[in-house]
Coordinates of C-alpha atoms in Angstrom, one line a residue:
X1 CA 19.8 162.3 109.8
X2 CA 19.9 165.6 112.2
X3 CA 19.2 168.4 111.3
X4 CA 22.7 169.5 113.8
X5 CA 25.2 166.8 115.2
X6 CA 24.1 164.9 118.0
X7 CA 25.1 166.2 122.0
X8 CA 28.4 164.2 121.8
X9 CA 32.6 164.7 123.3
X10 CA 35.6 163.8 123.3
X11 CA 39.7 165.0 123.5
X12 CA 40.4 165.1 120.4
X13 CA 36.9 168.0 119.6
X14 CA 37.3 169.6 123.3
X15 CA 41.8 170.3 122.2
X16 CA 40.0 171.6 118.5
X17 CA 38.2 174.0 120.3
X18 CA 40.6 175.2 122.6
X19 CA 43.7 176.0 119.9
X20 CA 39.9 177.0 117.1
X21 CA 36.9 178.1 117.6
X22 CA 36.1 178.8 114.1
X23 CA 38.6 175.6 113.5
X24 CA 35.6 174.0 116.0
X25 CA 32.3 175.4 113.7
X26 CA 33.3 174.0 110.2
X27 CA 35.2 170.4 111.6
X28 CA 31.4 169.9 114.3
X29 CA 28.3 172.6 112.5
X30 CA 29.5 173.7 109.1
X31 CA 30.1 170.6 108.0
X32 CA 27.2 169.3 108.9
X33 CA 25.5 167.6 106.1
X34 CA 28.2 168.3 103.2
X35 CA 28.8 164.4 102.3
X36 CA 24.9 165.7 100.5
X37 CA 25.6 166.9 97.2
X38 CA 22.8 169.0 97.4
X39 CA 24.2 171.1 99.4
X40 CA 25.5 174.8 99.8
X41 CA 29.0 174.6 98.5
X42 CA 30.2 175.7 101.4
X43 CA 28.9 173.8 104.0
X44 CA 30.0 171.1 101.1
X45 CA 34.0 171.3 100.5
X46 CA 33.7 172.4 105.0
X47 CA 33.2 168.5 104.8
X48 CA 35.6 167.4 102.0
X49 CA 37.9 168.8 104.3
X50 CA 37.6 167.0 107.4
X51 CA 38.4 164.3 105.6
X52 CA 41.8 165.6 105.1
X53 CA 44.3 163.9 106.1
X54 CA 48.3 164.1 107.1
X55 CA 50.6 160.9 106.2
X56 CA 50.6 160.3 110.1
X57 CA 47.3 160.1 110.5
X58 CA 47.0 157.0 107.6
X59 CA 49.8 155.2 109.0
X60 CA 48.6 155.3 113.3
X61 CA 45.2 154.3 111.7
X62 CA 47.1 151.4 109.2
X63 CA 48.9 150.1 111.8
X64 CA 46.1 150.3 114.4
X65 CA 43.2 148.7 112.3
X66 CA 46.2 145.5 111.3
X67 CA 46.9 145.4 115.3
X68 CA 43.0 144.4 115.5
X69 CA 42.8 142.0 113.0
X70 CA 45.7 140.9 114.1
X71 CA 45.4 140.4 117.4
X72 CA 40.8 139.5 116.5
X73 CA 42.0 136.2 114.1
X74 CA 45.7 135.3 116.5
X75 CA 47.7 135.3 113.9
X76 CA 51.1 134.3 113.8
X77 CA 53.9 136.5 113.8
X78 CA 54.6 137.9 109.5
X79 CA 56.4 140.8 109.2
X80 CA 56.5 140.6 105.5
X81 CA 52.5 140.7 105.8
X82 CA 52.7 143.7 107.8
X83 CA 54.3 145.4 105.9
X84 CA 52.9 144.0 102.2
X85 CA 49.4 145.7 103.7
X86 CA 51.2 148.5 104.7
X87 CA 52.5 149.9 101.9
X88 CA 49.6 148.8 99.0
X89 CA 47.9 150.5 101.2
X90 CA 49.9 154.2 101.7
X91 CA 50.4 153.3 97.1
X92 CA 47.2 153.6 97.1
X93 CA 46.1 156.5 99.0
X94 CA 49.2 158.4 97.2
X95 CA 47.3 157.1 94.4
X96 CA 44.2 158.5 95.1
X97 CA 45.5 161.8 96.2
X98 CA 47.2 162.6 93.9
X99 CA 44.9 161.0 90.5
X100 CA 42.0 160.7 91.8
X101 CA 40.4 163.7 92.7
X102 CA 37.4 164.4 91.1
X103 CA 36.2 160.7 93.2
X104 CA 37.6 161.6 96.3
X105 CA 35.7 165.2 96.1
X106 CA 32.3 163.0 95.1
X107 CA 32.8 160.1 97.9
X108 CA 35.6 160.9 100.5
X109 CA 34.4 157.8 102.7
X110 CA 36.4 156.1 99.4
X111 CA 39.1 157.7 98.6
X112 CA 42.0 158.9 99.8
X113 CA 43.0 162.4 99.6
X114 CA 46.6 164.2 101.9
X115 CA 46.4 167.4 102.8
X116 CA 50.3 168.1 101.9
X117 CA 48.6 167.1 98.0
X118 CA 45.7 168.3 98.7
X119 CA 47.3 172.5 99.6
X120 CA 50.7 170.8 97.7
X121 CA 53.1 171.7 101.0
X122 CA 55.1 168.4 99.9
X123 CA 56.2 166.2 97.1
X124 CA 55.6 163.4 98.1
X125 CA 58.1 161.5 95.7
X126 CA 60.7 163.0 97.1
X127 CA 63.8 163.0 99.9
X128 CA 63.5 160.0 100.5
X129 CA 59.3 160.2 101.5
X130 CA 58.7 156.2 101.2
X131 CA 61.7 154.0 102.1
X132 CA 61.3 156.7 105.2
X133 CA 57.7 155.4 106.2
X134 CA 59.2 151.9 105.5
X135 CA 61.8 151.9 107.7
X136 CA 59.8 153.6 110.7
X137 CA 56.7 150.7 109.5
X138 CA 59.0 147.9 110.3
X139 CA 60.4 149.3 113.3
X140 CA 56.5 150.4 114.5
X141 CA 55.5 146.1 113.4
X142 CA 58.5 144.7 115.8
X143 CA 57.9 146.7 117.7
X144 CA 54.4 145.4 117.9
X145 CA 55.4 141.5 117.7
X146 CA 58.4 141.8 120.4
X147 CA 55.8 143.6 123.2
X148 CA 54.5 142.1 126.2
X149 CA 51.3 143.0 125.5
X150 CA 51.5 140.1 122.3
X151 CA 53.4 138.3 124.6
X152 CA 50.4 137.9 126.9
X153 CA 47.4 137.8 124.4
X154 CA 50.1 134.1 122.7
X155 CA 49.5 132.6 126.0
X156 CA 45.9 133.5 126.4
X157 CA 43.8 136.0 127.8
X158 CA 40.2 136.6 127.9
X159 CA 39.7 139.9 125.2
X160 CA 36.5 141.5 126.4
X161 CA 36.9 144.2 123.4
X162 CA 39.0 145.7 120.7
X163 CA 38.3 148.3 118.1
X164 CA 37.9 146.6 114.9
X165 CA 35.4 148.3 112.2
X166 CA 35.1 152.0 113.9
X167 CA 32.2 150.9 116.7
X168 CA 32.9 153.9 118.2
X169 CA 32.2 153.2 122.0
X170 CA 31.3 156.1 124.4
X171 CA 29.7 156.6 127.7
X172 CA 27.3 159.5 128.7
X173 CA 27.8 162.4 131.2
X174 CA 24.9 163.9 132.1
X175 CA 22.9 164.7 128.2
X176 CA 26.2 163.8 126.0
X177 CA 27.7 160.9 124.9
X178 CA 31.6 160.6 125.0
X179 CA 33.4 159.0 122.8
X180 CA 36.0 157.3 124.2
X181 CA 38.0 154.4 121.1
X182 CA 39.7 152.5 123.2
X183 CA 41.9 149.7 121.0
X184 CA 41.7 147.0 123.4
X185 CA 40.9 145.1 126.8
X186 CA 41.8 141.9 128.2
X187 CA 41.5 140.4 130.6
X188 CA 44.5 138.6 131.8
X189 CA 44.3 136.2 135.9
X190 CA 42.0 138.9 137.9
X191 CA 43.6 142.2 135.9
X192 CA 41.9 144.2 133.5
X193 CA 44.3 145.4 130.9
X194 CA 43.6 148.9 128.8
X195 CA 46.1 148.9 125.6
X196 CA 46.6 151.9 123.7
X197 CA 48.8 151.2 120.9
X198 CA 50.9 154.7 120.0
X199 CA 52.5 154.3 116.9
X200 CA 54.1 158.4 117.3
X201 CA 56.2 159.8 120.2
X202 CA 54.7 160.8 123.5
X203 CA 52.8 163.5 124.9
X204 CA 51.3 165.4 127.7
X205 CA 48.3 164.2 126.7
X206 CA 48.7 160.4 127.4
X207 CA 48.2 160.7 130.7
X208 CA 44.9 162.2 131.1
X209 CA 43.5 160.2 127.5
X210 CA 44.3 156.7 130.1
X211 CA 42.6 158.0 133.2
X212 CA 39.9 158.4 130.2
X213 CA 39.4 155.4 129.1
X214 CA 40.0 154.0 133.0
X215 CA 36.2 156.2 133.5
X216 CA 35.0 154.1 130.0
X217 CA 35.9 150.4 131.7
X218 CA 34.6 151.7 134.7
X219 CA 31.2 153.0 133.5
X220 CA 30.7 151.0 131.0
X221 CA 31.8 147.3 132.2
X222 CA 31.5 147.7 135.6
X223 CA 35.8 147.5 136.5
X224 CA 36.8 147.5 139.8
X225 CA 39.8 150.1 139.3
X226 CA 41.8 148.5 142.3
X227 CA 42.2 145.9 139.8
X228 CA 42.6 147.6 136.5
X229 CA 46.0 148.0 134.7
X230 CA 46.5 150.8 131.4
X231 CA 48.6 151.2 129.5
X232 CA 50.7 152.9 127.1
X233 CA 52.1 150.7 124.7
X234 CA 55.1 153.2 121.9
X235 CA 55.9 151.4 118.5
X236 CA 57.9 153.4 117.6
X237 CA 60.0 153.5 120.6
X238 CA 59.4 150.2 121.9
X239 CA 58.1 151.0 125.4
X240 CA 55.6 150.3 127.1
X241 CA 54.3 152.4 130.8
X242 CA 51.6 151.1 133.1
X243 CA 49.4 153.0 135.6
X244 CA 46.9 152.3 136.7
X245 CA 44.8 155.4 139.0
X246 CA 41.3 155.6 142.1
X247 CA 38.8 156.1 142.2
X248 CA 39.8 160.8 142.8
X249 CA 41.3 160.5 139.5
X250 CA 38.8 159.4 137.8
X251 CA 36.3 161.6 139.4
X252 CA 38.7 164.8 138.3
X253 CA 38.0 163.4 135.0
X254 CA 34.5 163.8 134.9
X255 CA 34.7 166.4 136.6
X256 CA 36.4 168.2 134.0
X257 CA 34.3 166.9 131.0
X258 CA 31.4 168.4 132.8
X259 CA 33.4 171.2 132.7
X260 CA 34.3 171.8 129.4
X261 CA 30.5 170.8 127.9
X262 CA 29.7 174.2 130.2
X263 CA 32.4 175.7 127.7
X264 CA 30.7 174.0 125.3
X265 CA 27.5 175.4 125.6
X266 CA 28.3 179.7 125.3
X267 CA 28.3 178.9 122.0
X268 CA 24.8 176.7 121.8
X269 CA 21.8 179.0 120.9
X270 CA 20.0 176.1 121.8
X271 CA 22.0 173.7 124.3
X272 CA 19.1 171.4 124.0
X273 CA 18.9 170.5 119.6
X274 CA 22.6 171.0 120.1
X275 CA 22.0 174.3 117.8
X276 CA 25.4 176.4 117.5
X277 CA 25.3 180.5 117.4
X278 CA 26.1 182.1 114.0
X279 CA 29.9 181.2 112.6
X280 CA 31.0 185.0 113.9
X281 CA 30.6 183.2 117.6
X282 CA 33.3 181.0 117.2
X283 CA 36.2 183.3 117.0
X284 CA 39.3 183.0 114.8
X285 CA 42.0 181.7 117.7
X286 CA 44.7 182.9 114.8
X287 CA 48.4 181.5 115.4
X288 CA 51.7 180.4 112.9
X289 CA 51.3 177.0 113.1
X290 CA 47.6 176.4 113.5
X291 CA 46.7 178.5 110.9
X292 CA 49.3 177.0 108.1
X293 CA 48.3 173.3 109.1
X294 CA 44.6 174.0 109.7
X295 CA 42.1 172.2 106.9
X296 CA 39.9 175.2 107.0
X297 CA 42.0 177.1 105.8
X298 CA 40.6 177.6 102.4
X299 CA 37.0 178.6 102.9
X300 CA 38.6 180.5 106.1
X301 CA 37.4 184.3 106.1
X302 CA 40.5 184.8 108.3
X303 CA 43.4 182.5 106.2
X304 CA 45.6 185.3 104.8
X305 CA 49.2 183.4 103.2
X306 CA 50.8 186.4 104.4
X307 CA 50.8 187.0 107.6
X308 CA 51.1 182.9 108.2
X309 CA 55.7 184.9 109.2
X310 CA 54.4 188.0 110.4
X311 CA 51.7 187.0 113.4
X312 CA 53.3 185.0 117.3
X313 CA 52.9 181.4 117.9

């Protein structure tokens, strides 16, 4: 393992840097090496805090995992097994969060810790949370089973790529590894379809992410952009949006990535080795929402519970 993290860029990483450079420092640099039980206490704590997850994030990861397995094994539609899979995983995660904290602290990769349990912001046994999750899950899978993408698969397509077992797909810009995790790519007739399964609400970032996937497919597979259709399958709402992009669109995305890499490098003392400047250089960008829901507020010297109600959003 290297002393410092690899030179890489992703859209989520870039968003975190824009939101709060201090949180970015904790998430990408301070935590590095924190998986070693003998690492310094604050480094170990940053690593643990980076592993906290929310209810929404956990549900999304489970749905994506189930769909990837469902597609690759070409199983029939089975709402009962899907619901059982999610329900069982959630029950284990709740147990892990409430009863297995010591085990999680020793090996966070093998246990789940919900942010709301760790910071005591919500009682998971109140407000009919279990029923709400169950109803949302049922709606998501009913829409998945009725999706046009699944109908295509059932009618026969050539599967090119499925996000499974954390493949961490990527391409390169400059000398940086650009992570672009594509959910599903398949070919039907002479057209390439790139699908992003969405379990949450629509976001202003969705369009950019599709452009990033188009750039990934063009660079890694040399696909003709004129033959690529990019799809957002909004599983909660049951909606589907298709987009196509041209060469100017992906040049725009690549230029954006280059610009953002330049911003990242302003925080480095050694660009070649990806060595960061001191923590103080990564300014904390205080806001009511960001600070309240930040994974790293426990170790952030700028955080103060009392100021949340006073500072501007």
